[in-house]
């Protein structure tokens, strides 16, 4: 006796079960892939937002720095103008005091027996003409001016021996030198101390 067994419904059920497993697995994989893609896209958006915030911060900071640079340039230009004005005022003050300084210099540097006939002060250049009783006194005069910090570029133009001056035979001389600007004198005095 032969039994009759029908295997077709089992095969169909197995096929349907496999199809359901495939669809469930595919759906799960697709859902996981979509979730992964959404998470990845969300992360990229967050990073773009963070980078945009950083870029905005840097742009505002750059704008502030540019404004500070413009202010600094304006202040630098103003400082240079003020320094120029201050230098002009200093030079003007020095020019006002220049004759007094010259007289003090002459009084301190001219030795006994040396006399002045003519003193010319033009800008910083001083020319003096006069006479002395002896050549040694003229040598002493020249040495004093050459060693003085208040006189530069000292030049003895001429010495004429035994010239008639004031009824006597004297040594007639012609000397010139330059007075340095007051600011240079102050710098030299500071350097000496």
mmCIF file of C-alpha atoms in Angstrom:
data_model
loop_
_atom_site.group_PDB
_atom_site.id
_atom_site.type_symbol
_atom_site.label_atom_id
_atom_site.label_comp_id
_atom_site.label_asym_id
_atom_site.label_seq_id
_atom_site.Cartn_x
_atom_site.Cartn_y
_atom_site.Cartn_z
ATOM 1 C CA UNK A 1 0.000 0.000 0.000
ATOM 2 C CA UNK A 2 1.106 3.221 -1.084
ATOM 3 C CA UNK A 3 0.431 6.401 0.793
ATOM 4 C CA UNK A 4 -0.265 9.446 -1.108
ATOM 5 C CA UNK A 5 1.503 12.534 0.297
ATOM 6 C CA UNK A 6 1.021 15.973 -1.078
ATOM 7 C CA UNK A 7 4.233 18.062 -0.657
ATOM 8 C CA UNK A 8 3.056 21.063 -2.609
ATOM 9 C CA UNK A 9 1.322 22.946 0.244
ATOM 10 C CA UNK A 10 4.438 22.626 2.390
ATOM 11 C CA UNK A 11 6.581 23.974 -0.393
ATOM 12 C CA UNK A 12 4.149 26.785 -0.941
ATOM 13 C CA UNK A 13 4.120 27.582 2.744
ATOM 14 C CA UNK A 14 7.934 27.507 2.836
ATOM 15 C CA UNK A 15 8.052 29.775 -0.192
ATOM 16 C CA UNK A 16 5.571 32.177 1.361
ATOM 17 C CA UNK A 17 7.526 32.107 4.631
ATOM 18 C CA UNK A 18 10.749 32.891 2.797
ATOM 19 C CA UNK A 19 9.050 35.684 0.898
ATOM 20 C CA UNK A 20 7.727 37.161 4.131
ATOM 21 C CA UNK A 21 11.207 36.881 5.733
ATOM 22 C CA UNK A 22 12.768 38.501 2.648
ATOM 23 C CA UNK A 23 10.233 41.335 2.670
ATOM 24 C CA UNK A 24 10.660 41.831 6.418
ATOM 25 C CA UNK A 25 14.461 41.754 6.140
ATOM 26 C CA UNK A 26 14.405 44.075 3.111
ATOM 27 C CA UNK A 27 12.025 46.433 4.863
ATOM 28 C CA UNK A 28 14.217 46.402 7.978
ATOM 29 C CA UNK A 29 17.364 47.005 5.923
ATOM 30 C CA UNK A 30 15.687 49.804 3.943
ATOM 31 C CA UNK A 31 14.354 51.355 7.164
ATOM 32 C CA UNK A 32 17.805 51.072 8.783
ATOM 33 C CA UNK A 33 19.446 52.562 5.674
ATOM 34 C CA UNK A 34 16.931 55.418 5.649
ATOM 35 C CA UNK A 35 17.508 56.015 9.346
ATOM 36 C CA UNK A 36 21.280 55.935 8.794
ATOM 37 C CA UNK A 37 21.016 58.341 5.854
ATOM 38 C CA UNK A 38 18.764 60.674 7.848
ATOM 39 C CA UNK A 39 21.212 60.592 10.788
ATOM 40 C CA UNK A 40 24.133 61.250 8.439
ATOM 41 C CA UNK A 41 22.262 64.146 6.737
ATOM 42 C CA UNK A 42 21.316 65.562 10.138
ATOM 43 C CA UNK A 43 24.961 65.401 11.286
ATOM 44 C CA UNK A 44 26.081 67.173 8.097
ATOM 45 C CA UNK A 45 23.444 69.884 8.664
ATOM 46 C CA UNK A 46 24.603 70.321 12.264
ATOM 47 C CA UNK A 47 28.219 70.607 11.169
ATOM 48 C CA UNK A 48 27.249 73.109 8.458
ATOM 49 C CA UNK A 49 25.391 75.174 11.040
ATOM 50 C CA UNK A 50 28.398 75.062 13.402
ATOM 51 C CA UNK A 51 30.740 76.050 10.564
ATOM 52 C CA UNK A 52 28.377 78.854 9.538
ATOM 53 C CA UNK A 53 28.326 80.126 13.132
ATOM 54 C CA UNK A 54 32.118 80.038 13.197
ATOM 55 C CA UNK A 55 32.275 81.823 9.859
ATOM 56 C CA UNK A 56 29.826 84.482 11.086
ATOM 57 C CA UNK A 57 31.886 84.954 14.251
ATOM 58 C CA UNK A 58 35.101 85.270 12.245
ATOM 59 C CA UNK A 59 33.471 87.745 9.849
ATOM 60 C CA UNK A 60 32.233 89.936 12.699
ATOM 61 C CA UNK A 61 35.651 89.724 14.370
ATOM 62 C CA UNK A 62 37.333 90.620 11.073
ATOM 63 C CA UNK A 63 34.993 93.594 10.701
ATOM 64 C CA UNK A 64 35.906 94.747 14.217
ATOM 65 C CA UNK A 65 39.619 94.336 13.447
ATOM 66 C CA UNK A 66 39.220 96.336 10.234
ATOM 67 C CA UNK A 67 37.480 99.093 12.178
ATOM 68 C CA UNK A 68 40.273 99.064 14.761
ATOM 69 C CA UNK A 69 42.857 99.230 12.001
ATOM 70 C CA UNK A 70 41.123 102.251 10.468
ATOM 71 C CA UNK A 71 40.967 103.878 13.919
ATOM 72 C CA UNK A 72 44.637 103.046 14.491
ATOM 73 C CA UNK A 73 45.602 104.587 11.144
ATOM 74 C CA UNK A 74 43.609 107.713 11.990
ATOM 75 C CA UNK A 75 45.267 107.923 15.405
ATOM 76 C CA UNK A 76 48.689 107.374 13.841
ATOM 77 C CA UNK A 77 48.074 110.158 11.332
ATOM 78 C CA UNK A 78 46.844 112.412 14.130
ATOM 79 C CA UNK A 79 49.896 111.569 16.220
ATOM 80 C CA UNK A 80 52.195 112.408 13.313
ATOM 81 C CA UNK A 81 50.413 115.734 12.813
ATOM 82 C CA UNK A 82 50.742 116.483 16.521
ATOM 83 C CA UNK A 83 54.425 115.519 16.483
ATOM 84 C CA UNK A 84 54.983 117.788 13.486
ATOM 85 C CA UNK A 85 53.218 120.638 15.244
ATOM 86 C CA UNK A 86 55.163 119.961 18.427
ATOM 87 C CA UNK A 87 58.428 119.975 16.467
ATOM 88 C CA UNK A 88 57.444 123.266 14.833
ATOM 89 C CA UNK A 89 56.615 124.735 18.233
ATOM 90 C CA UNK A 90 59.884 123.431 19.643
ATOM 91 C CA UNK A 91 61.805 124.943 16.739
ATOM 92 C CA UNK A 92 59.947 128.224 17.157
ATOM 93 C CA UNK A 93 60.730 128.250 20.882
ATOM 94 C CA UNK A 94 64.352 127.466 20.094
ATOM 95 C CA UNK A 95 64.456 130.304 17.565
ATOM 96 C CA UNK A 96 63.053 132.649 20.194
ATOM 97 C CA UNK A 97 65.733 131.591 22.662
ATOM 98 C CA UNK A 98 68.482 131.347 20.071
ATOM 99 C CA UNK A 99 69.943 134.863 20.623
ATOM 100 C CA UNK A 100 69.982 134.345 24.388
ATOM 101 C CA UNK A 101 71.646 130.952 23.999
ATOM 102 C CA UNK A 102 74.164 132.483 21.602
ATOM 103 C CA UNK A 103 75.039 135.257 24.050
ATOM 104 C CA UNK A 104 75.438 132.721 26.861
ATOM 105 C CA UNK A 105 77.639 130.589 24.623
ATOM 106 C CA UNK A 106 79.787 133.531 23.586
ATOM 107 C CA UNK A 107 80.149 134.702 27.179
ATOM 108 C CA UNK A 108 81.264 131.252 28.307
ATOM 109 C CA UNK A 109 83.569 130.439 25.385
ATOM 110 C CA UNK A 110 85.388 133.678 24.592
ATOM 111 C CA UNK A 111 88.608 133.925 26.622
ATOM 112 C CA UNK A 112 89.959 137.087 28.166
ATOM 113 C CA UNK A 113 91.717 139.322 25.642
ATOM 114 C CA UNK A 114 89.496 138.292 22.713
ATOM 115 C CA UNK A 115 86.968 140.873 21.529
ATOM 116 C CA UNK A 116 84.008 140.837 19.166
ATOM 117 C CA UNK A 117 83.390 143.434 16.484
ATOM 118 C CA UNK A 118 80.589 141.750 14.595
ATOM 119 C CA UNK A 119 78.192 138.869 15.361
ATOM 120 C CA UNK A 120 75.810 137.610 12.681
ATOM 121 C CA UNK A 121 73.148 135.005 13.447
ATOM 122 C CA UNK A 122 71.258 133.626 10.454
ATOM 123 C CA UNK A 123 69.123 130.514 10.987
ATOM 124 C CA UNK A 124 71.593 128.266 12.798
ATOM 125 C CA UNK A 125 74.751 129.711 11.276
ATOM 126 C CA UNK A 126 76.800 132.144 13.429
ATOM 127 C CA UNK A 127 79.606 134.273 12.062
ATOM 128 C CA UNK A 128 81.775 136.305 14.402
ATOM 129 C CA UNK A 129 84.508 138.769 13.572
ATOM 130 C CA UNK A 130 86.789 140.442 16.038
ATOM 131 C CA UNK A 131 90.327 140.797 17.265
ATOM 132 C CA UNK A 132 92.600 139.355 19.904
ATOM 133 C CA UNK A 133 95.733 140.566 21.572
ATOM 134 C CA UNK A 134 97.657 137.356 20.852
ATOM 135 C CA UNK A 135 97.576 134.228 18.717
ATOM 136 C CA UNK A 136 97.453 132.041 21.850
ATOM 137 C CA UNK A 137 94.140 133.619 22.785
ATOM 138 C CA UNK A 138 92.769 132.802 19.319
ATOM 139 C CA UNK A 139 94.001 129.227 19.684
ATOM 140 C CA UNK A 140 92.247 129.003 23.033
ATOM 141 C CA UNK A 141 89.067 130.465 21.466
ATOM 142 C CA UNK A 142 89.127 127.907 18.659
ATOM 143 C CA UNK A 143 89.727 125.000 21.071
ATOM 144 C CA UNK A 144 86.835 126.064 23.299
ATOM 145 C CA UNK A 145 84.403 126.240 20.386
ATOM 146 C CA UNK A 146 85.574 122.913 18.946
ATOM 147 C CA UNK A 147 85.095 121.108 22.269
ATOM 148 C CA UNK A 148 81.726 122.735 23.014
ATOM 149 C CA UNK A 149 78.580 120.665 22.503
ATOM 150 C CA UNK A 150 76.683 123.850 21.758
ATOM 151 C CA UNK A 151 78.673 124.631 18.599
ATOM 152 C CA UNK A 152 79.244 122.369 15.612
ATOM 153 C CA UNK A 153 81.064 122.744 12.315
ATOM 154 C CA UNK A 154 83.523 125.280 13.728
ATOM 155 C CA UNK A 155 85.617 126.915 11.004
ATOM 156 C CA UNK A 156 88.293 129.571 11.413
ATOM 157 C CA UNK A 157 88.145 131.417 8.084
ATOM 158 C CA UNK A 158 91.005 133.793 8.554
ATOM 159 C CA UNK A 159 93.529 135.201 11.002
ATOM 160 C CA UNK A 160 95.312 138.386 10.032
ATOM 161 C CA UNK A 161 98.369 139.140 12.123
ATOM 162 C CA UNK A 162 99.449 142.627 13.220
ATOM 163 C CA UNK A 163 96.423 144.436 11.813
ATOM 164 C CA UNK A 164 95.577 147.898 12.997
ATOM 165 C CA UNK A 165 92.480 147.668 15.191
ATOM 166 C CA UNK A 166 91.432 150.155 17.850
ATOM 167 C CA UNK A 167 94.682 151.957 17.594
ATOM 168 C CA UNK A 168 96.812 148.879 18.321
ATOM 169 C CA UNK A 169 98.315 146.000 16.381
ATOM 170 C CA UNK A 170 96.049 142.990 16.996
ATOM 171 C CA UNK A 171 95.201 139.594 15.520
ATOM 172 C CA UNK A 172 91.992 140.011 13.479
ATOM 173 C CA UNK A 173 89.941 136.832 13.048
ATOM 174 C CA UNK A 174 86.868 135.571 11.236
ATOM 175 C CA UNK A 175 85.163 132.480 12.753
ATOM 176 C CA UNK A 176 81.917 130.659 11.969
ATOM 177 C CA UNK A 177 80.026 127.781 13.555
ATOM 178 C CA UNK A 178 76.595 126.207 13.597
ATOM 179 C CA UNK A 179 74.230 126.069 16.526
ATOM 180 C CA UNK A 180 72.558 122.643 16.754
ATOM 181 C CA UNK A 181 68.809 122.484 17.183
ATOM 182 C CA UNK A 182 67.563 122.474 20.757
ATOM 183 C CA UNK A 183 66.235 118.918 20.473
ATOM 184 C CA UNK A 184 69.698 117.669 19.462
ATOM 185 C CA UNK A 185 71.254 119.504 22.379
ATOM 186 C CA UNK A 186 68.793 117.878 24.767
ATOM 187 C CA UNK A 187 69.532 114.439 23.295
ATOM 188 C CA UNK A 188 73.273 115.021 23.713
ATOM 189 C CA UNK A 189 72.789 116.164 27.300
ATOM 190 C CA UNK A 190 70.706 113.063 28.043
ATOM 191 C CA UNK A 191 73.380 110.858 26.440
ATOM 192 C CA UNK A 192 76.085 112.510 28.561
ATOM 193 C CA UNK A 193 74.221 111.668 31.780
#
